[in-house]
XYZ file of C-alpha atoms in Angstrom:
708
model
C -66.033 0.424 -8.629
C -65.429 -3.057 -7.216
C -62.036 -4.041 -5.693
C -60.100 -6.392 -7.953
C -56.854 -8.283 -7.564
C -54.696 -9.316 -10.482
C -51.396 -11.213 -10.545
C -49.049 -9.654 -13.118
C -45.599 -10.746 -14.217
C -42.736 -8.447 -15.103
C -42.451 -7.965 -18.851
C -38.857 -6.880 -19.507
C -38.160 -5.122 -22.772
C -35.947 -6.925 -25.251
C -33.363 -4.155 -25.004
C -32.736 -5.136 -21.360
C -29.969 -7.559 -22.311
C -28.238 -4.866 -24.318
C -28.499 -2.514 -21.335
C -26.954 -5.145 -19.082
C -23.885 -5.219 -21.309
C -23.693 -1.464 -21.676
C -24.340 -0.377 -18.099
C -22.751 -3.140 -16.024
C -19.413 -3.281 -17.827
C -17.324 -0.135 -17.440
C -15.335 -0.308 -20.683
C -14.792 -2.418 -23.801
C -11.468 -3.589 -22.349
C -13.215 -4.901 -19.233
C -15.762 -6.607 -21.483
C -12.963 -8.562 -23.126
C -11.623 -9.406 -19.688
C -15.049 -10.803 -18.685
C -14.983 -13.129 -21.691
C -11.516 -14.328 -20.649
C -12.795 -14.944 -17.085
C -15.602 -17.071 -18.524
C -12.963 -19.114 -20.365
C -11.084 -19.585 -17.066
C -14.264 -20.844 -15.377
C -14.678 -23.271 -18.272
C -11.278 -24.813 -17.428
C -9.533 -23.389 -20.514
C -5.734 -23.439 -20.563
C -5.333 -21.262 -23.689
C -7.351 -18.202 -24.661
C -6.667 -16.110 -27.744
C -8.089 -12.673 -28.455
C -7.806 -11.432 -32.016
C -8.646 -7.889 -33.220
C -9.106 -8.288 -36.973
C -9.101 -5.501 -39.650
C -9.342 -3.173 -36.689
C -9.407 0.125 -38.639
C -11.903 -1.076 -41.274
C -15.703 -1.119 -41.318
C -15.851 -4.907 -41.126
C -13.596 -5.070 -38.032
C -14.303 -7.905 -35.640
C -13.136 -9.377 -32.340
C -12.675 -13.116 -31.942
C -12.195 -14.760 -28.520
C -11.359 -18.481 -28.636
C -10.679 -20.879 -25.768
C -10.052 -24.583 -25.350
C -12.282 -24.959 -22.302
C -14.979 -27.546 -21.684
C -17.474 -25.861 -24.034
C -21.251 -25.984 -23.732
C -23.861 -28.536 -24.674
C -27.254 -27.618 -26.178
C -28.780 -28.190 -22.733
C -26.283 -25.799 -21.070
C -27.026 -23.110 -23.661
C -30.781 -23.538 -23.229
C -30.918 -23.661 -19.427
C -27.956 -21.556 -18.340
C -26.341 -19.381 -21.035
C -29.687 -18.014 -22.230
C -30.945 -17.445 -18.666
C -29.860 -14.002 -17.384
C -28.810 -14.060 -13.753
C -28.392 -17.841 -13.592
C -25.944 -18.219 -10.699
C -24.871 -21.847 -11.043
C -21.223 -20.809 -10.741
C -21.927 -18.639 -7.704
C -23.628 -21.611 -6.024
C -20.687 -23.886 -6.866
C -18.295 -21.275 -5.520
C -20.103 -20.923 -2.199
C -20.155 -24.693 -1.824
C -16.430 -24.805 -2.695
C -17.186 -27.147 -5.614
C -14.187 -27.047 -7.915
C -14.157 -27.619 -11.654
C -12.631 -30.674 -13.256
C -9.418 -28.666 -13.519
C -9.468 -27.899 -9.803
C -10.600 -24.267 -10.087
C -13.151 -22.384 -8.027
C -15.423 -20.378 -10.369
C -14.737 -16.641 -10.532
C -18.256 -15.828 -11.782
C -21.059 -15.496 -9.258
C -23.880 -13.279 -10.611
C -24.614 -14.813 -14.009
C -24.132 -11.496 -15.826
C -20.597 -11.670 -17.219
C -21.750 -13.367 -20.435
C -23.516 -10.154 -21.438
C -20.137 -8.427 -21.799
C -20.312 -9.358 -25.493
C -23.111 -6.813 -25.968
C -20.717 -4.044 -24.825
C -18.468 -4.824 -27.756
C -20.721 -5.122 -30.810
C -24.211 -5.562 -32.220
C -23.783 -8.933 -33.854
C -22.502 -11.966 -31.979
C -21.831 -15.495 -33.115
C -21.064 -18.152 -30.533
C -19.674 -21.546 -31.596
C -19.164 -24.062 -28.799
C -18.662 -27.778 -28.322
C -18.646 -29.905 -25.170
C -17.177 -33.389 -24.931
C -19.396 -35.980 -26.632
C -21.820 -33.285 -27.815
C -22.560 -31.743 -31.200
C -21.181 -28.336 -32.058
C -23.650 -25.560 -31.236
C -24.013 -22.212 -33.006
C -25.843 -19.230 -31.511
C -26.291 -16.010 -33.452
C -27.583 -12.765 -31.948
C -28.332 -9.686 -34.073
C -29.363 -6.762 -31.908
C -30.788 -4.841 -34.838
C -33.349 -7.599 -35.266
C -33.864 -8.378 -31.589
C -34.479 -4.747 -30.716
C -37.500 -4.787 -33.038
C -39.170 -7.162 -30.595
C -41.066 -5.238 -27.945
C -40.610 -7.646 -25.061
C -37.831 -10.018 -24.094
C -40.165 -13.012 -24.333
C -40.672 -12.204 -28.006
C -36.945 -11.983 -28.781
C -36.200 -15.485 -29.942
C -32.602 -16.623 -30.433
C -31.832 -19.413 -32.869
C -29.638 -22.236 -31.533
C -28.354 -24.610 -34.206
C -26.477 -27.870 -33.771
C -24.222 -29.320 -36.445
C -21.335 -31.695 -36.996
C -18.053 -30.132 -35.832
C -16.597 -27.509 -38.180
C -14.528 -25.423 -35.745
C -13.697 -27.865 -32.911
C -12.679 -30.986 -34.786
C -11.941 -34.492 -33.550
C -12.005 -34.538 -29.736
C -11.527 -30.799 -29.326
C -13.788 -28.792 -27.012
C -14.071 -25.081 -26.414
C -15.880 -21.864 -27.314
C -15.359 -19.251 -30.011
C -17.127 -15.892 -29.820
C -17.054 -13.563 -32.819
C -18.274 -9.970 -32.403
C -18.926 -7.792 -35.453
C -20.415 -4.352 -36.057
C -18.208 -3.079 -33.238
C -19.483 -0.214 -31.128
C -16.110 1.388 -30.394
C -13.183 2.483 -32.518
C -10.080 0.695 -31.292
C -7.164 3.140 -31.466
C -3.505 2.174 -31.094
C -3.509 3.456 -27.514
C -6.618 1.459 -26.574
C -5.169 -1.695 -28.128
C -1.910 -1.265 -26.223
C -3.846 -0.756 -22.983
C -5.868 -3.880 -23.756
C -2.618 -5.777 -24.335
C -1.314 -4.748 -20.915
C -4.581 -5.889 -19.337
C -4.632 -9.160 -21.260
C -1.055 -10.027 -20.324
C -1.675 -9.201 -16.633
C -4.839 -11.292 -16.288
C -2.853 -14.197 -14.851
C -0.482 -13.271 -12.038
C 3.111 -13.058 -13.342
C 4.459 -13.670 -9.827
C 2.501 -16.714 -8.712
C 3.443 -20.236 -9.720
C 0.192 -21.956 -10.657
C -0.797 -25.586 -10.244
C -2.654 -25.306 -13.564
C -1.903 -23.606 -16.893
C -3.724 -20.506 -18.072
C -2.356 -18.447 -20.923
C -3.922 -15.495 -22.730
C -2.619 -14.018 -25.980
C -3.617 -10.984 -28.035
C -3.192 -10.607 -31.778
C -3.707 -7.628 -34.101
C -3.041 -9.226 -37.515
C -3.254 -6.025 -39.567
C -1.179 -3.959 -37.108
C 1.250 -6.275 -35.286
C 3.606 -3.343 -34.634
C 1.056 -1.831 -32.261
C 1.892 -4.378 -29.603
C 5.288 -5.775 -30.673
C 7.103 -2.755 -29.235
C 5.513 -3.015 -25.769
C 8.353 -3.893 -23.361
C 8.351 -7.147 -21.466
C 7.461 -7.014 -17.765
C 10.256 -9.378 -16.755
C 12.746 -7.142 -18.490
C 11.741 -4.319 -16.145
C 11.648 -6.411 -12.997
C 15.176 -7.685 -13.630
C 16.416 -4.094 -13.279
C 14.666 -3.338 -9.981
C 17.184 -2.643 -7.199
C 14.741 -3.913 -4.534
C 12.601 -7.033 -4.242
C 10.269 -7.679 -1.322
C 7.856 -10.519 -0.561
C 5.553 -11.100 2.375
C 2.968 -13.551 3.626
C 0.230 -13.187 6.227
C -1.506 -16.380 7.323
C -3.530 -16.984 10.487
C -2.351 -13.632 11.826
C 1.343 -14.504 11.437
C 3.430 -12.102 9.328
C 6.655 -13.078 7.560
C 8.681 -11.071 5.048
C 11.823 -11.193 2.938
C 13.681 -8.078 1.778
C 16.445 -7.963 -0.812
C 18.588 -5.078 -2.037
C 20.017 -6.357 -5.301
C 22.468 -3.518 -5.900
C 22.841 -0.810 -8.541
C 25.113 -1.371 -11.565
C 28.342 0.617 -11.275
C 28.014 1.333 -7.555
C 30.290 -0.523 -5.151
C 27.592 -1.470 -2.704
C 27.103 -4.850 -1.147
C 23.785 -6.505 -1.713
C 21.731 -7.019 1.428
C 18.986 -9.353 2.546
C 16.779 -9.257 5.624
C 14.209 -11.839 6.671
C 11.701 -11.970 9.489
C 9.349 -14.852 10.231
C 6.436 -15.377 12.580
C 5.935 -11.722 13.470
C 2.797 -10.041 14.683
C 1.343 -7.555 12.195
C 0.473 -4.169 13.639
C -2.188 -2.360 11.620
C -3.355 1.264 11.860
C -6.832 1.883 13.240
C -10.065 2.595 11.388
C -13.838 2.540 11.844
C -15.351 -0.750 12.954
C -17.393 -1.011 9.767
C -14.540 -0.062 7.455
C -15.595 3.597 7.170
C -13.132 6.324 8.022
C -15.044 9.583 7.723
C -15.253 12.429 10.201
C -18.970 12.097 10.730
C -19.262 8.388 11.490
C -20.695 7.702 14.944
C -19.234 4.220 15.131
C -16.394 3.639 17.526
C -12.938 4.079 16.063
C -10.695 1.058 16.542
C -7.151 2.075 17.639
C -3.889 0.615 16.403
C -4.139 -3.107 16.914
C -2.445 -6.423 16.342
C -4.042 -8.268 13.439
C -4.854 -11.673 14.900
C -6.346 -14.594 12.944
C -9.871 -13.241 13.459
C -8.899 -9.971 11.772
C -8.593 -11.890 8.470
C -11.987 -13.651 8.547
C -13.450 -13.335 5.058
C -10.042 -12.314 3.661
C -7.858 -15.360 4.189
C -4.115 -15.573 3.559
C -2.443 -12.619 1.830
C 0.763 -12.897 -0.148
C 2.593 -10.020 -1.786
C 5.520 -9.548 -4.152
C 6.966 -6.113 -4.878
C 9.726 -4.652 -7.044
C 10.845 -1.132 -6.109
C 12.842 1.527 -7.962
C 14.629 4.820 -7.344
C 13.713 7.363 -10.012
C 16.556 9.761 -9.323
C 18.351 10.657 -12.577
C 21.679 9.187 -11.480
C 20.253 5.803 -10.447
C 18.015 5.459 -13.523
C 21.015 6.161 -15.777
C 22.898 3.287 -14.145
C 20.013 0.879 -14.600
C 20.054 1.370 -18.388
C 17.141 2.277 -20.682
C 16.045 4.946 -18.213
C 13.313 6.311 -20.483
C 11.878 2.816 -20.931
C 11.808 2.290 -17.156
C 10.190 5.658 -16.457
C 7.508 5.137 -19.102
C 6.827 1.621 -17.919
C 6.474 2.695 -14.290
C 4.130 5.510 -15.287
C 1.880 3.022 -17.099
C 2.257 -0.071 -14.933
C 3.360 1.161 -11.530
C 1.064 0.341 -8.647
C -0.309 -2.629 -6.759
C -2.491 -5.172 -8.535
C -4.778 -7.678 -6.852
C -5.108 -11.303 -7.899
C -7.465 -13.970 -6.614
C -6.539 -17.583 -7.349
C -3.998 -16.092 -9.729
C -6.589 -14.156 -11.797
C -6.586 -10.377 -11.671
C -9.266 -8.255 -9.995
C -9.745 -4.946 -11.831
C -9.222 -1.971 -11.562
C -6.562 -2.309 -8.896
C -3.165 -1.255 -10.203
C -4.494 0.565 -13.261
C -3.200 4.107 -14.001
C -4.980 6.513 -11.692
C -5.969 3.841 -9.145
C -4.365 4.327 -5.724
C -6.400 1.912 -3.633
C -3.734 1.819 -0.884
C -3.274 5.617 -0.706
C 0.454 5.308 -1.462
C 0.685 8.647 -3.228
C -0.836 10.534 -0.311
C 1.523 8.831 2.116
C 4.444 9.774 -0.133
C 3.369 13.432 0.046
C 3.200 13.296 3.836
C 6.494 11.376 4.191
C 8.592 11.852 1.024
C 11.807 10.514 2.548
C 10.602 7.017 3.323
C 7.231 6.294 1.722
C 6.712 4.672 -1.676
C 4.440 6.121 -4.333
C 2.707 4.062 -7.025
C 5.178 5.023 -9.738
C 8.072 3.560 -7.724
C 6.730 -0.004 -7.379
C 5.352 -2.853 -9.409
C 3.545 -5.119 -6.971
C 0.949 -7.835 -6.710
C -1.290 -9.057 -3.897
C -2.449 -12.675 -4.127
C -5.602 -13.892 -2.359
C -7.260 -17.281 -2.227
C -10.825 -17.413 -3.519
C -11.774 -20.186 -1.099
C -11.029 -18.051 1.977
C -11.789 -14.519 0.720
C -15.570 -14.719 0.491
C -15.910 -11.471 2.456
C -14.416 -9.615 -0.505
C -17.264 -9.289 -3.001
C -16.602 -7.902 -6.467
C -18.789 -5.017 -7.633
C -21.357 -5.709 -10.314
C -19.571 -3.274 -12.675
C -16.385 -5.350 -12.303
C -14.353 -2.437 -10.912
C -12.974 -3.682 -7.621
C -14.419 -4.968 -4.356
C -17.450 -3.661 -2.515
C -16.217 -1.303 0.222
C -16.915 -3.503 3.230
C -15.211 -4.137 6.572
C -13.157 -6.920 4.983
C -12.019 -4.609 2.187
C -10.986 -1.934 4.693
C -9.020 -4.528 6.672
C -7.343 -5.770 3.503
C -6.124 -2.240 2.829
C -4.887 -1.810 6.391
C -3.056 -5.150 6.364
C -1.273 -4.525 3.047
C -0.204 -1.005 4.050
C 1.158 -2.361 7.342
C 2.935 -5.247 5.555
C 4.750 -2.735 3.316
C 6.353 -0.980 6.310
C 9.483 -3.201 6.395
C 10.102 -2.547 2.674
C 9.964 1.198 3.205
C 12.158 1.111 6.314
C 14.852 -1.148 4.843
C 14.831 0.680 1.496
C 15.392 4.001 3.254
C 18.587 2.592 4.794
C 19.891 1.425 1.417
C 19.064 4.793 -0.124
C 21.272 6.430 2.492
C 24.058 4.008 1.547
C 23.588 4.929 -2.111
C 23.826 8.633 -1.282
C 26.967 8.050 0.734
C 28.656 6.237 -2.185
C 27.577 8.843 -4.739
C 28.715 11.692 -2.488
C 25.198 12.962 -1.975
C 24.663 11.851 1.604
C 22.681 14.367 3.623
C 21.469 14.333 7.178
C 17.817 14.698 8.109
C 18.413 18.293 9.240
C 20.190 19.151 5.976
C 17.406 17.562 3.979
C 14.767 19.554 5.803
C 16.431 22.909 6.377
C 19.929 23.394 4.979
C 19.041 22.535 1.382
C 16.059 24.943 1.277
C 18.248 27.648 2.841
C 20.851 27.197 0.116
C 18.176 27.619 -2.526
C 16.873 30.706 -0.703
C 20.325 32.339 -0.686
C 20.787 31.512 -4.352
C 17.499 33.192 -5.274
C 18.387 36.260 -3.157
C 21.770 36.654 -4.860
C 20.266 36.126 -8.283
C 17.834 38.979 -7.751
C 20.310 41.197 -5.915
C 18.323 41.274 -2.663
C 21.225 40.385 -0.371
C 21.190 43.800 1.315
C 17.517 43.634 2.210
C 17.083 39.948 2.991
C 20.590 38.671 3.707
C 20.604 39.596 7.416
C 17.222 37.959 7.921
C 18.335 34.726 6.284
C 21.457 34.708 8.494
C 19.204 35.174 11.509
C 16.999 32.282 10.375
C 20.037 30.004 10.026
C 21.463 31.071 13.363
C 18.174 30.533 15.185
C 17.700 27.146 13.594
C 21.232 26.198 14.694
C 20.063 26.634 18.266
C 17.046 24.386 17.694
C 19.063 21.313 18.619
C 18.930 22.619 22.170
C 15.634 24.478 22.271
C 13.422 22.011 20.392
C 13.918 19.358 23.032
C 11.064 20.632 25.129
C 8.803 19.262 22.351
C 9.797 15.760 23.411
C 6.867 15.916 25.807
C 4.745 15.951 22.668
C 6.273 14.335 19.600
C 3.616 15.950 17.468
C 4.832 19.410 18.524
C 8.361 18.586 17.399
C 7.225 17.285 14.037
C 5.010 20.324 13.488
C 7.815 22.771 14.271
C 10.146 21.015 11.804
C 7.416 21.102 9.199
C 6.521 24.761 9.721
C 10.140 25.950 9.566
C 10.767 23.995 6.373
C 7.521 25.268 4.871
C 8.351 28.859 5.735
C 11.795 28.674 4.085
C 10.328 27.102 0.951
C 7.519 29.664 0.700
C 10.022 32.506 0.947
C 12.291 30.929 -1.697
C 9.362 30.432 -4.066
C 8.168 34.012 -3.538
C 11.608 35.314 -4.442
C 11.884 33.050 -7.511
C 8.582 34.532 -8.766
C 10.025 38.062 -8.405
C 7.629 38.892 -5.600
C 7.054 42.362 -4.226
C 9.957 43.529 -1.997
C 7.653 44.539 0.882
C 5.905 41.179 0.694
C 9.268 39.368 0.787
C 10.306 41.329 3.887
C 7.015 40.384 5.535
C 7.485 36.667 4.714
C 11.045 36.745 6.124
C 9.945 38.451 9.342
C 7.112 35.938 9.751
C 9.644 33.121 9.561
C 11.879 34.754 12.168
C 8.867 35.179 14.470
C 8.068 31.493 14.036
C 11.586 30.590 15.193
C 11.394 33.000 18.119
C 8.056 31.538 19.189
C 9.372 27.987 18.984
C 12.395 28.920 21.070
C 10.246 30.498 23.770
C 7.789 27.588 23.799
C 10.517 24.981 23.947
C 13.083 26.650 26.187
C 15.463 24.110 27.533
C 15.538 24.358 31.315
C 18.579 24.287 33.620
C 20.815 21.342 34.425
C 21.315 20.822 38.125
C 21.500 18.023 40.700
C 18.248 16.045 41.130
C 17.303 12.780 42.760
C 16.800 10.081 40.092
C 14.237 8.402 42.334
C 12.104 11.529 42.237
C 12.266 11.361 38.455
C 11.110 7.725 38.552
C 8.289 8.586 40.955
C 7.087 11.392 38.672
C 7.201 9.104 35.618
C 5.253 6.426 37.490
C 2.601 8.915 38.584
C 2.276 10.367 35.083
C 1.788 6.911 33.567
C -0.205 5.257 36.380
C -3.519 5.476 34.476
C -1.889 4.112 31.298
C -0.434 1.153 33.162
C -3.933 0.227 34.361
C -5.568 0.836 30.985
C -3.050 -1.372 29.161
C -2.801 -4.027 31.878
C 0.923 -3.325 32.425
C 2.611 -4.631 35.550
C 5.365 -2.197 36.581
C 8.391 -3.380 38.569
C 10.392 -0.426 39.929
C 12.624 -1.480 42.900
C 14.206 1.987 43.514
C 10.817 3.323 44.681
C 10.806 0.829 47.535
C 13.570 2.596 49.534
C 14.237 6.202 50.407
C 18.004 6.477 49.813
C 18.565 9.345 47.307
C 20.374 8.707 44.018
C 21.753 12.081 42.831
C 22.616 12.976 39.214
C 22.887 16.202 37.234
C 20.245 16.650 34.547
C 17.466 18.909 33.252
C 14.458 17.491 35.074
C 11.661 18.343 32.567
C 13.557 17.249 29.487
C 14.718 14.007 31.072
C 11.170 13.240 32.255
C 10.095 13.603 28.609
C 12.829 11.190 27.516
C 11.870 8.627 30.154
C 8.196 8.909 29.211
C 9.123 8.156 25.585
C 10.904 4.960 26.655
C 7.891 3.918 28.748
C 5.516 4.701 25.876
C 7.529 2.444 23.565
C 7.578 -0.338 26.181
C 3.786 -0.177 26.606
C 3.222 -0.297 22.874
C 5.509 -3.236 22.122
C 4.202 -5.209 25.093
C 0.740 -5.013 23.524
C 2.062 -6.018 20.105
C 3.777 -9.137 21.420
C 1.033 -10.074 23.899
C -2.265 -8.879 22.430
C -4.300 -11.391 24.460
C -2.031 -12.559 27.316
C -2.161 -9.529 29.628
C -0.178 -11.356 32.321
C 2.955 -11.120 30.163
C 2.811 -7.324 29.785
C 5.529 -6.165 32.173
C 7.901 -3.228 32.371
C 10.973 -2.989 34.588
C 12.445 0.402 35.540
C 15.537 0.442 37.714
C 18.687 2.373 38.536
C 21.954 0.572 37.746
C 25.633 1.425 37.316
C 26.566 1.718 33.612
C 29.591 3.358 31.963
C 30.913 4.550 35.317
C 27.797 6.403 36.397
C 24.133 5.917 37.354
C 21.658 4.893 34.679
C 17.888 4.550 34.495
C 17.212 1.235 32.766
C 13.876 0.420 31.126
C 13.208 -3.187 30.059
C 10.059 -4.768 28.644
C 8.531 -7.999 27.377
C 8.052 -6.826 23.804
C 9.694 -8.303 20.681
C 12.994 -6.438 21.277
C 15.175 -4.570 18.813
C 16.198 -5.859 15.375
C 18.187 -2.738 14.386
C 21.585 -1.308 15.274
C 21.619 1.375 18.029
C 22.820 4.119 15.680
C 19.904 3.474 13.387
C 17.445 3.492 16.271
C 18.576 7.011 17.238
C 18.065 8.442 13.743
C 15.186 10.946 13.482
C 12.029 9.708 11.743
C 13.085 6.043 11.834
C 10.358 3.830 13.250
C 8.849 0.371 12.871
C 5.527 1.514 14.263
C 2.984 2.011 11.403
C 1.653 5.180 13.037
C 4.886 6.259 14.783
C 6.861 9.404 14.015
C 10.329 8.035 14.736
C 11.201 10.895 17.106
C 11.060 9.283 20.561
C 14.523 7.707 20.739
C 15.983 10.585 18.709
C 14.670 12.985 21.320
C 15.894 10.833 24.216
C 19.375 10.702 22.656
C 19.520 14.492 22.295
C 18.372 14.952 25.904
C 21.135 12.686 27.185
C 23.753 14.518 25.108
C 22.654 17.810 26.702
C 22.828 16.101 30.094
C 26.392 15.091 29.164
C 25.257 11.495 29.332
C 24.414 8.802 26.814
C 21.488 6.784 25.505
C 22.556 3.125 25.696
C 21.148 -0.177 24.481
C 22.731 -2.729 26.828
C 21.995 -6.429 26.949
C 19.882 -7.795 29.799
C 23.039 -9.268 31.362
C 25.024 -6.031 31.069
C 22.242 -4.097 32.784
C 21.645 -6.839 35.373
C 17.953 -7.088 34.476
C 15.885 -9.529 36.572
C 14.609 -12.683 34.937
C 11.330 -12.498 33.030
C 12.200 -9.568 30.733
C 13.295 -10.712 27.268
C 12.343 -7.699 25.128
C 14.057 -4.342 24.622
C 16.498 -2.809 27.126
C 17.240 0.958 26.994
C 19.219 3.059 29.459
C 19.550 6.761 30.214
C 23.160 6.849 31.456
C 24.295 9.940 33.417
C 27.747 11.227 34.362
C 28.960 10.256 37.802
C 28.612 13.035 40.343
C 31.895 14.946 40.810
């Protein structure tokens, strides 16, 4: 046989277009959304979607807009050309439409969404100064053609019959529908239709979308209004990130019937600290790429993302608060269906973010790990607004279900999660105020241990097991009462402290649940003894150490030596005058515990120096000195970070932190150590502590009793 070469062209089957509609569009509701997006790109201001005779055999869907319409030439050379990316080209060149919009479409495939909806399509369109065009597609006939080149579509021009006078626009009618539209599906479509344009962003242009179900208007007339819900939200929070600068505004709007003052907090021109991740956006255990630590999000961090703006409304779903808000069942149902965080770009929604079941920020998981402070999806209604012109690094998936998981997408997630931290912190404070007013205020220790112990005793009494288990529960409570002293050794490792709290709480809950399920008596005894052993082990591991007279300068020298490598690694300049002379400075304290407290203060100072001065290493300085405060010697630590924005009592609360990855235990631990040393943890001003010039950040002092 002789070698031959032949040039062959692809010969796509006629059914390819139908497959594009079926396979690339995830649902019929998203198909309708794609048609609405096309209307937006055509500069429409009004789009109507009508589901006619929806339960009958001749049901149809009609989508009508008042956009610029299409000419016969546009239909021939663009609309009938699959994959034509004229809008994508215009978008990359930042060429705006006559109405000032950047096109949302980029792949030239959205027009095939109609084939997801039905088998027969009629398109009527008219551009300015052009005849009205009619295109009819019948897939039953087209599918008889073997190849796409044989599947001819008739395009007819005529005098205007739909778009009269000077009107322009497009009307698409879909018949022989492929899906049965139930009441639930229609209501879900209504929620999607009404959320296409951002309800929070004031637009420079008009874009309105309406949905009608003429034969069943009651299906959508009873859907509650979004604004009606938002007006009842006790909390409102907005933020903006632009060029690496973070600003936010927090508002507690009060709860009807509770005598609580409203409260507002605002911060401008902050640095945004984001948690770390993989360099390429991945975060799996097997990635070989270097993991980026916690960092300050500078302007370069947002390349391909652009400015980010957010608006959030938060709720408290406790029975008592919901009852005071009115229509509690309406609010709960609405939050279940609409709670979450949506994403908008140029004011138009990006699906499926914010849909039921979508937790793109991982809020629910964070709520499980930190139920006291974190927000879950069903507690917030929020929106993130991006600008299409600057967010080119965020590419929408071909199936129209979110962004491609790229480095920019990973950074968007990190930035939004970090930007929500002030909302969670401030809201936690107002929740404590609410509990105080309603008589349900509880401390952190009560929340974690005392409440589960009460439930445990109740279950024991209910099942008449007091004789067998009562002494063990008393032992558990007694041992935990001593934890205030013995747990302090864990200050050398904040993780150890958090783990012990968690394990004790878990053990009490497991025992209570076992009893409530009428567990075997021997098994219950075993669970109780295991819990006691856990407490004994924690006490041994964390034993407190003796208080006696030590030289404070030796403590400073040890802290310096322990942190010497960290000072070099983080480019920290340490100024510690007491180490320059040999005159002792005696005080009575537990050396190991106090070293842990001082290390916590230094750790905070290193962190906040980096946050305030991510690039200017010369400004990263820490001062550690010994001064006279409150009638006795005090170790004073000052830094060049952003300083404190919270009251001292709040800073000393356990689990309160403004660090995205912090535990909120460092200052709590330091305060407990100083109480055991019969001293105090103080937050003096720079003048009160006689701090040298050049330190304008936080000032913290470990103040000891005077000798004698």
